[in-house]
Coordinates of C-alpha atoms and ligand atoms in Angstrom, one line a residue:
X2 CA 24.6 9.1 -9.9
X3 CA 28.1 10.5 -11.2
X4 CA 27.9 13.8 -12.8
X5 CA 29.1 14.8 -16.0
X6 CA 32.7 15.4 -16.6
X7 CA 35.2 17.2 -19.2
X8 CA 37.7 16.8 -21.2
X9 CA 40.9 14.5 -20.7
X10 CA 43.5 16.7 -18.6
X11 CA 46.8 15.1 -16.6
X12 CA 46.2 15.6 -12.8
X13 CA 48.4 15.6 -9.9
X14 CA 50.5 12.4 -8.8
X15 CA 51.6 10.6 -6.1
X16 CA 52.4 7.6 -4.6
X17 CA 49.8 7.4 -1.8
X18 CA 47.0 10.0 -1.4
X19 CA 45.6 9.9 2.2
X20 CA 42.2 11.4 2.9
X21 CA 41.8 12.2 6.7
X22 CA 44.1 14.0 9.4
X23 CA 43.1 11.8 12.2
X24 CA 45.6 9.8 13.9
X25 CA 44.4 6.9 11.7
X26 CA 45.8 9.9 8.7
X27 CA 48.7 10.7 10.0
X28 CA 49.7 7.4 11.5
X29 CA 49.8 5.9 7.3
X30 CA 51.0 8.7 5.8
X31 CA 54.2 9.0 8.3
X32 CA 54.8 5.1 7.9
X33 CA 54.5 5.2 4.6
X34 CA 56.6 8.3 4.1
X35 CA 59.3 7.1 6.6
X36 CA 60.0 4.0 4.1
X37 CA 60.5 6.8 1.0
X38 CA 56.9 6.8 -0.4
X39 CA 55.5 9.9 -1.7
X40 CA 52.3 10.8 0.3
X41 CA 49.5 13.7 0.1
X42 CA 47.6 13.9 3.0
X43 CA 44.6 16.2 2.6
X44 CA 42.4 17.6 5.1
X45 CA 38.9 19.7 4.5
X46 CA 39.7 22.0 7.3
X47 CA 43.0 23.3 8.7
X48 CA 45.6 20.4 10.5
X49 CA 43.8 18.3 12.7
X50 CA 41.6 20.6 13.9
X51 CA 38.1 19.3 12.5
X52 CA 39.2 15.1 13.4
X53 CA 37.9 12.7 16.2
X54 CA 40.9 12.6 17.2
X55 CA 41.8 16.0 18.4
X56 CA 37.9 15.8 20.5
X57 CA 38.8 12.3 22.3
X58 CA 39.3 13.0 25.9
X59 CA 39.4 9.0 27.9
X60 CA 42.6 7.7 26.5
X61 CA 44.2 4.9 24.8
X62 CA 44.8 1.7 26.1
X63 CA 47.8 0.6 26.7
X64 CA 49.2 -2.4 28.9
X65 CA 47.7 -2.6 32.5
X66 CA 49.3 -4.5 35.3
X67 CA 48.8 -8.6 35.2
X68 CA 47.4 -7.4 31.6
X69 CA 47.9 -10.0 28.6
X70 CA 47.0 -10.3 25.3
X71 CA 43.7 -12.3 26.2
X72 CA 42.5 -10.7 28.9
X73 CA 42.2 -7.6 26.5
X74 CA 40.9 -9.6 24.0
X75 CA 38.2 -11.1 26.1
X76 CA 37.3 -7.4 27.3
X77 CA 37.3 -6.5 23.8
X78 CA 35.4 -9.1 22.6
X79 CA 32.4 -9.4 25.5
X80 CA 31.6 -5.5 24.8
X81 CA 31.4 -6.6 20.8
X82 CA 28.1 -8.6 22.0
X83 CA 29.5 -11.9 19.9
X84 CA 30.2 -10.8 16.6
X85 CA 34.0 -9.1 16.9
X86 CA 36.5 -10.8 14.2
X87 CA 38.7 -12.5 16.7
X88 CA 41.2 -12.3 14.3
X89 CA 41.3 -8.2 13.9
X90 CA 41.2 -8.4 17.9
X91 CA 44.1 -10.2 18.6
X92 CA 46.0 -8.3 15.9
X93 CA 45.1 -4.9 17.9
X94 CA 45.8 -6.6 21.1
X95 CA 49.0 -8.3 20.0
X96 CA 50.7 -5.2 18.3
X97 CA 48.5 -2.4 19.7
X98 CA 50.7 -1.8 23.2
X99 CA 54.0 -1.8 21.8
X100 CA 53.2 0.3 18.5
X101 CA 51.7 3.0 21.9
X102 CA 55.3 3.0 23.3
X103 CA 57.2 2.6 19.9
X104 CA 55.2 5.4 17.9
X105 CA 53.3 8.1 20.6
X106 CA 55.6 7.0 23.4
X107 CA 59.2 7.2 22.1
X108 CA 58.8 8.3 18.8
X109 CA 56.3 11.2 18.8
X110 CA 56.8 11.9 22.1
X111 CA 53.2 12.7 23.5
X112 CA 53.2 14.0 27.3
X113 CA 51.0 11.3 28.9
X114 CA 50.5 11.5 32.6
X115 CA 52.8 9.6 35.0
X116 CA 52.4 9.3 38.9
X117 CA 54.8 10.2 41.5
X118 CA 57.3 7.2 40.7
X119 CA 57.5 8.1 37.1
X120 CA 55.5 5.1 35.8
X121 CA 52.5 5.7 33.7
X122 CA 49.1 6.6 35.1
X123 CA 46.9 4.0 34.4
X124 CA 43.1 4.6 34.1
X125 CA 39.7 2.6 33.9
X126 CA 36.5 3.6 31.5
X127 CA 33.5 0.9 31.1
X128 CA 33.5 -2.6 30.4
X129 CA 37.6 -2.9 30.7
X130 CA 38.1 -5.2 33.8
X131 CA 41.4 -3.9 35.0
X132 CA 43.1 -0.3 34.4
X133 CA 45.2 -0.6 31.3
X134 CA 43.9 2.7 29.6
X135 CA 46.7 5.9 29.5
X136 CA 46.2 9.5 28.9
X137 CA 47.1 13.4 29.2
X138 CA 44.5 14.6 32.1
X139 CA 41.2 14.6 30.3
X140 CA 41.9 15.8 26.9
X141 CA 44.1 12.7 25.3
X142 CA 43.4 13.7 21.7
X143 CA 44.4 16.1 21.5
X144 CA 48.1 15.7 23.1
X145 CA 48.5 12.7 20.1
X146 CA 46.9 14.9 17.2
X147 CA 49.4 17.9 17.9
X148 CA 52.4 15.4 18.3
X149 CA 51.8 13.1 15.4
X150 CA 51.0 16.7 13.5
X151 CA 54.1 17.8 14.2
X152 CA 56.2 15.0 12.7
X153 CA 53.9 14.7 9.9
X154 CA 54.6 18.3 8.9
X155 CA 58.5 17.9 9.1
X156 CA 58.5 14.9 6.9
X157 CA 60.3 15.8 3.4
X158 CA 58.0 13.0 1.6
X159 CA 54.4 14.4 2.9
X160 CA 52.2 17.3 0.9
X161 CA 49.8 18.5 3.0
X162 CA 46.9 20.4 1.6
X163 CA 44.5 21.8 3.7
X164 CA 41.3 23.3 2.9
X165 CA 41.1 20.1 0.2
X166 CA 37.5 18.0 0.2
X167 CA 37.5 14.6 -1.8
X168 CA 34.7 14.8 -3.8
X169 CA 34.9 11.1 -5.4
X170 CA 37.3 8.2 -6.0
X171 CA 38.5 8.0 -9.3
X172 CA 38.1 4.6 -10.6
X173 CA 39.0 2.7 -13.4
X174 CA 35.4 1.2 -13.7
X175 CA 33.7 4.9 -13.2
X176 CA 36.2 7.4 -14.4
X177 CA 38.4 5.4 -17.0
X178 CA 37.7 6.8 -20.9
X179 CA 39.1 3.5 -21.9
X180 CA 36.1 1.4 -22.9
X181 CA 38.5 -1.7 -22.3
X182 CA 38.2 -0.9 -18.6
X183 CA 34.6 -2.3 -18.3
X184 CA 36.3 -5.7 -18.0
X185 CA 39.3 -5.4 -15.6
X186 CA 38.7 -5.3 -11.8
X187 CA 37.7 -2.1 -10.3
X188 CA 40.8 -0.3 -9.1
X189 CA 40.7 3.0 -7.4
X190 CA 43.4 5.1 -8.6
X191 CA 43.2 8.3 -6.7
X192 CA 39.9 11.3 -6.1
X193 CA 38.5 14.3 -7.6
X194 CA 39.3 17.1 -5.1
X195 CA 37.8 20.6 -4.7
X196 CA 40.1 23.3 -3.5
X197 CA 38.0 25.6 -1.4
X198 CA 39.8 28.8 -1.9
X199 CA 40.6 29.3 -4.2
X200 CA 37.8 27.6 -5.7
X201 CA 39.4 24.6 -7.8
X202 CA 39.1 21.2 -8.9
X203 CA 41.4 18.8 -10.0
X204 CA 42.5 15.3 -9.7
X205 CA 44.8 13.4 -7.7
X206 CA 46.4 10.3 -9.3
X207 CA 47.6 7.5 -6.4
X208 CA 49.0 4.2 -6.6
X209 CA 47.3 2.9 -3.1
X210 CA 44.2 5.7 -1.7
X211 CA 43.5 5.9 1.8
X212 CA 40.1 6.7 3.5
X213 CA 40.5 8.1 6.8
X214 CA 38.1 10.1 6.9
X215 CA 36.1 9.7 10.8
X216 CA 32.7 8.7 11.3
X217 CA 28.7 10.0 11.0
X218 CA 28.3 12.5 14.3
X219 CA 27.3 14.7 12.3
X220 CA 23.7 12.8 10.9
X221 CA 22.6 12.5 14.3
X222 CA 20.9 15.6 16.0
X223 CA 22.9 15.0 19.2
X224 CA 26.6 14.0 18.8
X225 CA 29.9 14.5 20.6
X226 CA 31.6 14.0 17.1
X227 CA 33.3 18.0 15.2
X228 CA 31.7 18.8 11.9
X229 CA 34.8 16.0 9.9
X230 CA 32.0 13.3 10.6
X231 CA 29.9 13.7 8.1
X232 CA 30.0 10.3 6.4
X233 CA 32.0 11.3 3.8
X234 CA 34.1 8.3 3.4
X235 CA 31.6 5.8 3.8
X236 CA 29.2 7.4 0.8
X237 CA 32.8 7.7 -1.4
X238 CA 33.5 4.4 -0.6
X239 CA 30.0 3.2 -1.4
X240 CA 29.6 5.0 -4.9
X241 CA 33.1 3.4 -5.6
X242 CA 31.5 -0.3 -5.1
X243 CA 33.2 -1.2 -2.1
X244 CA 31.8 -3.3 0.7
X245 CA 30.5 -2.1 3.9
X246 CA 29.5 -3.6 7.0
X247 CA 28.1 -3.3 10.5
X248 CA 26.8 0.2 9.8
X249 CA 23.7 -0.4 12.2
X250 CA 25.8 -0.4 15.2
X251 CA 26.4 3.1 16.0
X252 CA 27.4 3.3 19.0
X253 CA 25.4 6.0 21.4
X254 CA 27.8 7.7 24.2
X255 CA 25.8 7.5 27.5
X256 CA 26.8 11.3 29.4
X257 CA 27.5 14.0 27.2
X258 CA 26.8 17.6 29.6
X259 CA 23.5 18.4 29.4
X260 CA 23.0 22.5 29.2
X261 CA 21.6 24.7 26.3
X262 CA 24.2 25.6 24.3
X263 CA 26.5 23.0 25.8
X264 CA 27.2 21.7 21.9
X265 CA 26.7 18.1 24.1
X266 CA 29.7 18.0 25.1
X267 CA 31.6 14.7 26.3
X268 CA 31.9 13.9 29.8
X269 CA 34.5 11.2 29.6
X270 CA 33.5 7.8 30.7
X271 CA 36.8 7.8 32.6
X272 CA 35.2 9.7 35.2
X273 CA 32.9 6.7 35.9
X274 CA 37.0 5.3 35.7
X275 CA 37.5 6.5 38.2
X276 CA 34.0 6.2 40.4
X277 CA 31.6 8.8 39.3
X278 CA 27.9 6.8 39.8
X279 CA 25.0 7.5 37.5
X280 CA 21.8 9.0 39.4
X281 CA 18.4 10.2 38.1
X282 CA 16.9 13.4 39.6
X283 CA 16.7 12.2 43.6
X284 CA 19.8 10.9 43.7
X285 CA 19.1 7.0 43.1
X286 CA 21.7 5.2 41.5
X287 CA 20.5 2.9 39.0
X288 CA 22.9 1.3 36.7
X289 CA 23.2 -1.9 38.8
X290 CA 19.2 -2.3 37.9
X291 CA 20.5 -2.9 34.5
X292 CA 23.5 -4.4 34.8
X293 CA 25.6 -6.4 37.4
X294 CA 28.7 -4.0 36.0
X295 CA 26.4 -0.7 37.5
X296 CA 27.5 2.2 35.8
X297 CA 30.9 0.5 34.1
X298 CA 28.5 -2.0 32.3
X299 CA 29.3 -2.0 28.4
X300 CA 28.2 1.7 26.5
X301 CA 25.4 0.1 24.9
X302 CA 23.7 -1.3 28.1
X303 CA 24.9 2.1 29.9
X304 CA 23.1 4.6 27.5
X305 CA 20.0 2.6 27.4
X306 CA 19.6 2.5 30.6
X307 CA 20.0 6.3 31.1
X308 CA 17.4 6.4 27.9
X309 CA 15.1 4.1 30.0
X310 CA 15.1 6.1 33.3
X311 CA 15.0 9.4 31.0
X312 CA 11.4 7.9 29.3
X313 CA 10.4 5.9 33.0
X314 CA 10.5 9.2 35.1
X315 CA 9.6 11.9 32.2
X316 CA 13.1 13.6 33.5
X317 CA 14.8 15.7 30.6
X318 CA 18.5 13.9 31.6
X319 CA 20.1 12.0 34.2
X320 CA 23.4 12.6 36.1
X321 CA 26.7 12.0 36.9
X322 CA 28.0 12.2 39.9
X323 CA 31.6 12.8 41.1
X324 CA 30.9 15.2 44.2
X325 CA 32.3 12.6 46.3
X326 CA 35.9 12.7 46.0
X327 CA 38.4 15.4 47.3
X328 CA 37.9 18.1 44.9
X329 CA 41.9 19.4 44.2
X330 CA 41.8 15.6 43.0
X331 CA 38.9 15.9 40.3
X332 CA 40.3 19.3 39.3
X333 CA 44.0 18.0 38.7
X334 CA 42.4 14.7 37.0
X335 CA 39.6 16.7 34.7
X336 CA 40.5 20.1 34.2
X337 CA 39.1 20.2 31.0
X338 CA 36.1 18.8 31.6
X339 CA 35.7 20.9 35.3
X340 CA 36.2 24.4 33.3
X341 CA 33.4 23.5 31.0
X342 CA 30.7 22.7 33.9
X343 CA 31.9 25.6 35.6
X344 CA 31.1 27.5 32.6
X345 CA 27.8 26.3 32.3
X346 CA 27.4 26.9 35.8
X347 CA 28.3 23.5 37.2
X348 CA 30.9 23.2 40.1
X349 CA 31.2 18.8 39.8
X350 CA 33.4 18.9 42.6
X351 CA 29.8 19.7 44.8
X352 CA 26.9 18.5 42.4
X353 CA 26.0 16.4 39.8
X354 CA 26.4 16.9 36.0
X355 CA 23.5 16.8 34.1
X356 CA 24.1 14.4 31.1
X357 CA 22.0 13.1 28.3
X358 CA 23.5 10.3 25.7
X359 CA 24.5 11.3 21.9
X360 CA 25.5 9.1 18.9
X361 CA 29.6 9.0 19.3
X362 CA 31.3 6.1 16.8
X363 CA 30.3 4.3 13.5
X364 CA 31.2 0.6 14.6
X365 CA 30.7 -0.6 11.6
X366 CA 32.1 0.7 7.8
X367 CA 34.8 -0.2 5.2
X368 CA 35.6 -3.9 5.6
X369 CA 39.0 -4.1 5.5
X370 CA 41.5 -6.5 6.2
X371 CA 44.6 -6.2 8.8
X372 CA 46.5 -4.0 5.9
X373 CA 43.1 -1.4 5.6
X374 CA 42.8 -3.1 2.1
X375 CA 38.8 -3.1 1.0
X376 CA 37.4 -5.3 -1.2
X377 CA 38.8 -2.6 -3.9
X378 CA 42.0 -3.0 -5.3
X379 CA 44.0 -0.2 -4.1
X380 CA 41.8 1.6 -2.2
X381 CA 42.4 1.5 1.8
X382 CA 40.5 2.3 4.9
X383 CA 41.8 3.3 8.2
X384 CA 40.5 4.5 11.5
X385 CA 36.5 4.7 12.1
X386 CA 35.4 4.9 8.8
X387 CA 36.9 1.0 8.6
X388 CA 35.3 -2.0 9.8
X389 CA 38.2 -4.0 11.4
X390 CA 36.1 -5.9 13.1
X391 CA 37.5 -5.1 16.0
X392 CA 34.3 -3.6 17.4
X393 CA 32.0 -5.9 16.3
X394 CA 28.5 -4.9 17.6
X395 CA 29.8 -2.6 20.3
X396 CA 33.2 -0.7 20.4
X397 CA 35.4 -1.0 24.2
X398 CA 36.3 2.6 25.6
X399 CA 39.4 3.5 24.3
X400 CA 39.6 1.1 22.0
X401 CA 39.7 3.7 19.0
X402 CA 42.5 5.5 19.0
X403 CA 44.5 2.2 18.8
X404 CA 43.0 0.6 16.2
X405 CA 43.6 4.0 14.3
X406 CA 47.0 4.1 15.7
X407 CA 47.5 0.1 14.5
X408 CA 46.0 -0.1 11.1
X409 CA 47.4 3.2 10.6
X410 CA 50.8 1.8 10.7
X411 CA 49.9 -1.9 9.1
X412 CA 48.6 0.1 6.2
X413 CA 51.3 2.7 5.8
X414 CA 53.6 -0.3 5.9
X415 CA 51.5 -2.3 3.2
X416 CA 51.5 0.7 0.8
X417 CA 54.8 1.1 1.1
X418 CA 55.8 -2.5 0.3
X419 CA 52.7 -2.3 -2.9
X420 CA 54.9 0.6 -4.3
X421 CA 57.8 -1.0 -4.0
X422 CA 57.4 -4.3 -5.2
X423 CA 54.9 -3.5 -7.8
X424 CA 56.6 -1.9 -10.6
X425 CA 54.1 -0.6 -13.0
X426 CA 50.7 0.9 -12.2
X427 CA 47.7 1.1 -14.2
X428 CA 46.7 4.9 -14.7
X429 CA 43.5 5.3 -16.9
X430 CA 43.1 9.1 -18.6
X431 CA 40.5 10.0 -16.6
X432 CA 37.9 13.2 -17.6
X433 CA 38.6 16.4 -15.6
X434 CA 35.5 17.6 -13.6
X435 CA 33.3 19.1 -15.1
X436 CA 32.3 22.4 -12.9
X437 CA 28.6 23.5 -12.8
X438 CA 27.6 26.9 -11.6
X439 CA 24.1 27.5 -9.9
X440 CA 24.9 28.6 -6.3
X441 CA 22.6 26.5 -3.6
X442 CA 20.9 28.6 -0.9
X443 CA 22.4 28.0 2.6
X444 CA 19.2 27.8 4.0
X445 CA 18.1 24.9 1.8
X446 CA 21.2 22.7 2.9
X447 CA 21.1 24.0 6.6
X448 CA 17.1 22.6 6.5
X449 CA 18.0 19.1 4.8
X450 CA 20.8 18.6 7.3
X451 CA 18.1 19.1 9.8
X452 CA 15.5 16.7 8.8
X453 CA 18.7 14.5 8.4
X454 CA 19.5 14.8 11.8
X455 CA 16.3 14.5 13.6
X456 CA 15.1 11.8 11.6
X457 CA 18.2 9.1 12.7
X458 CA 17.9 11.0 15.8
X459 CA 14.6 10.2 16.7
X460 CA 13.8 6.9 13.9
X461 CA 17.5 5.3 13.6
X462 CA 18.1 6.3 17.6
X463 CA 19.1 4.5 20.7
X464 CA 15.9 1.9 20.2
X465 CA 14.7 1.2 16.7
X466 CA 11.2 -0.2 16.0
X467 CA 10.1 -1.3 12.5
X468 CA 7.5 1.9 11.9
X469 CA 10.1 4.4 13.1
X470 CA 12.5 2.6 10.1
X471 CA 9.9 2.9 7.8
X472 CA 9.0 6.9 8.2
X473 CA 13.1 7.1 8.2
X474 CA 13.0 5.2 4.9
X475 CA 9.9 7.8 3.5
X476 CA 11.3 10.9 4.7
X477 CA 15.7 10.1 4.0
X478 CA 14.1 9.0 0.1
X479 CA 12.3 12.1 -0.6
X480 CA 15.3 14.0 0.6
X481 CA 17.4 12.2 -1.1
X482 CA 15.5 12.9 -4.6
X483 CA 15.5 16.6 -4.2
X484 CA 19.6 16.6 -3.4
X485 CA 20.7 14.6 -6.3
X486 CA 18.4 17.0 -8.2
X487 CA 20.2 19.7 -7.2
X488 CA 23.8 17.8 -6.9
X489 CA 23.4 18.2 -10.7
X490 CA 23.7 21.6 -11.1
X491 CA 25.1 22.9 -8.4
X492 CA 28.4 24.2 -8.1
X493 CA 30.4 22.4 -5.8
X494 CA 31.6 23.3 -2.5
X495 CA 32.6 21.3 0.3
X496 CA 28.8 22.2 1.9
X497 CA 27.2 20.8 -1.0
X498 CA 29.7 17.6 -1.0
X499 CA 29.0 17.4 2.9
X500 CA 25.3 17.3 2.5
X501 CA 25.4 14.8 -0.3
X502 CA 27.7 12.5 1.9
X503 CA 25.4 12.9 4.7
X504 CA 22.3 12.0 3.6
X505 CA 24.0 8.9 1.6
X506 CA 25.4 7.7 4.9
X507 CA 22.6 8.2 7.0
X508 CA 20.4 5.4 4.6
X509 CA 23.4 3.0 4.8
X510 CA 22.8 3.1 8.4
X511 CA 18.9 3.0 7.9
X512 CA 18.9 0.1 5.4
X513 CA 21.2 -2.0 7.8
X514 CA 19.0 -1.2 10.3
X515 CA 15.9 -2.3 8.5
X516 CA 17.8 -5.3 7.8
X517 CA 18.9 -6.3 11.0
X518 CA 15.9 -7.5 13.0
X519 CA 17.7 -9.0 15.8
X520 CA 18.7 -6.7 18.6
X521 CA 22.6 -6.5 19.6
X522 CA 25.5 -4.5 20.6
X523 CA 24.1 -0.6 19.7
X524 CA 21.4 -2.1 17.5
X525 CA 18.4 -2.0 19.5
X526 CA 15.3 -3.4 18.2
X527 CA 11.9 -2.5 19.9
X528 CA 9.6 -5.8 19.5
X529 CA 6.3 -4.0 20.5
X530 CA 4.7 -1.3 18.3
Ligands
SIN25 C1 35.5 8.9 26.6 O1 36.4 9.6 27.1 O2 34.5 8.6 27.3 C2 35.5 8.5 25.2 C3 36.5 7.5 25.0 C4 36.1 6.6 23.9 O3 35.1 6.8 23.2 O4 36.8 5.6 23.7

């Protein structure tokens, strides 16, 4: 339901308006900039600091030795489980390597690690068949987010606002006070946004809008995802009328450190890279039970298998172990991820981590084609709240950041060429926002994210039976009552906007569940009940 707005009042312009400050964010907005567009890139928190991108730790792929366009597609594809769009994969695999050393290579200059003869060190994770994966020690993302940051802020053509939450796309079907609009094409012509402080909306009029906005972590009770995935872009997208897809398929990271207060934190899959080996609680190792790829099988088979063992042997977690390779090694190679055992008093260099799995990327979302355009005239999608395809039922290691990287650029580009060749854009007069005032008790929305969050933790999980689907179904609709009740009247703030988003987000994924009786990829269907 859209709420009420006011009267007819000229917002702020620009060419493109980018929602998101991922790599996928930045990546459009400095293309599109660098060819003379006008861009505003807003963020709900400050720089990069809430994104996926700043938390990614494995790498990006990049060009391994003997490597070629199919054999990447092939990896790419087999982890997909059958239902990639072959097309969207060769596109990443085709342009993905060079745009690395074009853009974060020579361009942006991001400090990725190089061994004694200078050449770049090249790394395994799961399911890739050769090492073709680069990175800065253990803590990738955050190396590209500061770079691409960097040249983002020094570009004349970019307005960054921070502390900005999209509330809604302005449409010409939804928004428009032209009655003559009900028969023209939807066409998304920008957002409401709410400044947080000072408390503020207004609108933002764009010729071309980009989503790129990160994933759904944040629904699932365990997640290695930052508070930015929320499922904001997905519910804006949905309300707008545009397509998505896939959104069964989340995909389930199989060792994040298992420790009270640990906030599950990710322990790369490089580490299995580089031969860590799965073990339950005596020191078995057990991934080759499951699959002949042991513990660099696919994610999907990899985190149900630790699930399995986990329910098999009544053991709280399983582990990782890495204890034996020379220590000064591990340290050098994950500092990152050494400091935080240590802190929880783990010393991996001598014992095993304790690791449990936790709901890590959105393969599916906002179909798009190979320029981010949805099925929406000028609206766009970029980075993981798109569905390339390129994931298909299961998303490859490292595969992430380069599809954000990719479309990034092929959409900045496209933009750039729409505002150019198009001359004149269709602008509505759209209603200002219309600002309630009752103020919603924190504990209210603190309690509905939690019955958010355990019930796709424990009904839209790693395995998904038809009763578990149905409870989800129950409980997600009586929640979802009481929040558009109160969406009503409340007045907004980017909590409010979050929890709405959330709960929307989480019953795309449960309907597509429901759907979607045949187990694949991340969508695993139990037969027996
Ligand atoms: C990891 O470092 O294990 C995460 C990499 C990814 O999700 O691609």
């Amino acid at each position: 339901m859209q709420r009420q707005h006011g009267p007819v009042r000229v917002g702020m312009t620009t060419d493109i308006l980018v929602i998101g400050t991922g790599i996928a964010g930045c990546a459009t907005a400095l293309t599109a900039a660098r060819h003379g567009c006008r861009v505003m890139l807003i963020t709900r928190g400050k720089a990069t600091q809430t994104s996926s991108t700043e938390l990614a730790q494995g790498g990006i792929i990049y060009r391994g030795n003997h490597d070629s366009v199919r054999a990447l597609t092939s990896d790419i594809c087999a982890a997909g489980d059958g239902i990639c769009n072959p097309a969207a994969v060769r596109y990443l695999a085709t342009h993905g390597p060079r745009l690395v050393k074009e853009i974060l290579i020579r361009d942006v200059q991001v400090p990725f690690d190089t061994r004694a003869d200078g050449a770049l060190d090249l790394t395994l994770e799961g399911a890739h068949h050769l090492p073709r994966i680069i990175h800065c020690a253990d803590w990738t993302g955050k190396h590209i987010a500061a770079a691409l940051w960097h040249a983002v802020q020094q570009h004349k053509n970019i307005t960054i606002l921070e502390r900005c939450t999209a509330i809604d796309l302005l449409s010409t079907s939804h928004h428009s006070l032209s009655a003559m609009d009900t028969y023209r094409p939807t066409e998304c012509v920008g957002a409401y946004v709410l400044r947080q402080r000072p408390h503020g909306i207004f609108e933002v009029l764009a010729k071309e809008t980009v989503l790129a906005t990160g994933g759904v972590g944040q629904c699932y009770l365990y997640t290695t995802n930052g508070s930015s995935a929320r499922g904001d872009g997905y519910a804006m997208a949905q309300r707008a009328g545009a397509r998505l897809a896939n959104m069964e398929y989340v995909q389930f990271h199989p060792t994040t450190l298992f420790r009270p207060n640990a906030g599950n934190f990710l322990i790369s899959e490089a580490l299995r890279g580089e031969g860590a080996e799965l073990r339950d609680n005596k020191g078995r190792a057990f991934a080759k039970k499951y699959h002949p790829m042991g513990s660099l099988a696919p994610r999907d088979v990899v985190a149900r298998a630790i699930h399995r063992e986990m329910l098999k042997q009544h053991a709280p977690c399983m582990y990782l172990d890495i204890s034996h390779k020379d220590p000064a090694w591990v340290r050098a190679r994950f500092p990152t991820i050494y400091q935080k055992c240590l802190e929880h008093g783990i010393d991996l260099t001598r014992e095993p981590i304790p690791i449990v799995p936790a709901a890590h990327y959105e393969c599916g979302g906002v179909v798009v084609d190979t320029k981010g355009a949805t099925s929406i005239a000028r609206l766009r999608a970029v980075g993981e709240v798109s569905c390339t395809g390129v994931h298909g039922a299961n998303r490859l290691a490292s595969t992430s950041l380069l599809e954000a990287l990719v479309w990034g650029v092929a959409c900045g580009d496209d933009c750039a060429r729409a505002v150019r060749e198009q001359r004149r854009f269709y602008f509505p007069r759209v209603a200002t926002w219309k600002e309630e005032h009752e103020h919603v008790d924190p504990a209210l929305l603190e309690q509905d994210w939690m019955i958010i969050k355990h019930t796709m933790w424990n009904y839209v999980g790693l395995v998904r039976g038809a009763r578990r689907l149905r409870r989800a179904q129950r409980l997600l609709g009586e929640l979802h009552t009481e929040v558009e009740t109160f969406y009503r009247s409340a007045a907004m703030t980017d909590q409010v906007i979050g929890l709405r988003n959330g709960l929307q987000t989480a019953q795309i994924i449960m309907y597509a569940a429901i759907r979607n009786t045949t187990s694949r990829g991340c969508h695993y269907r139990l037969e027996i009940e």
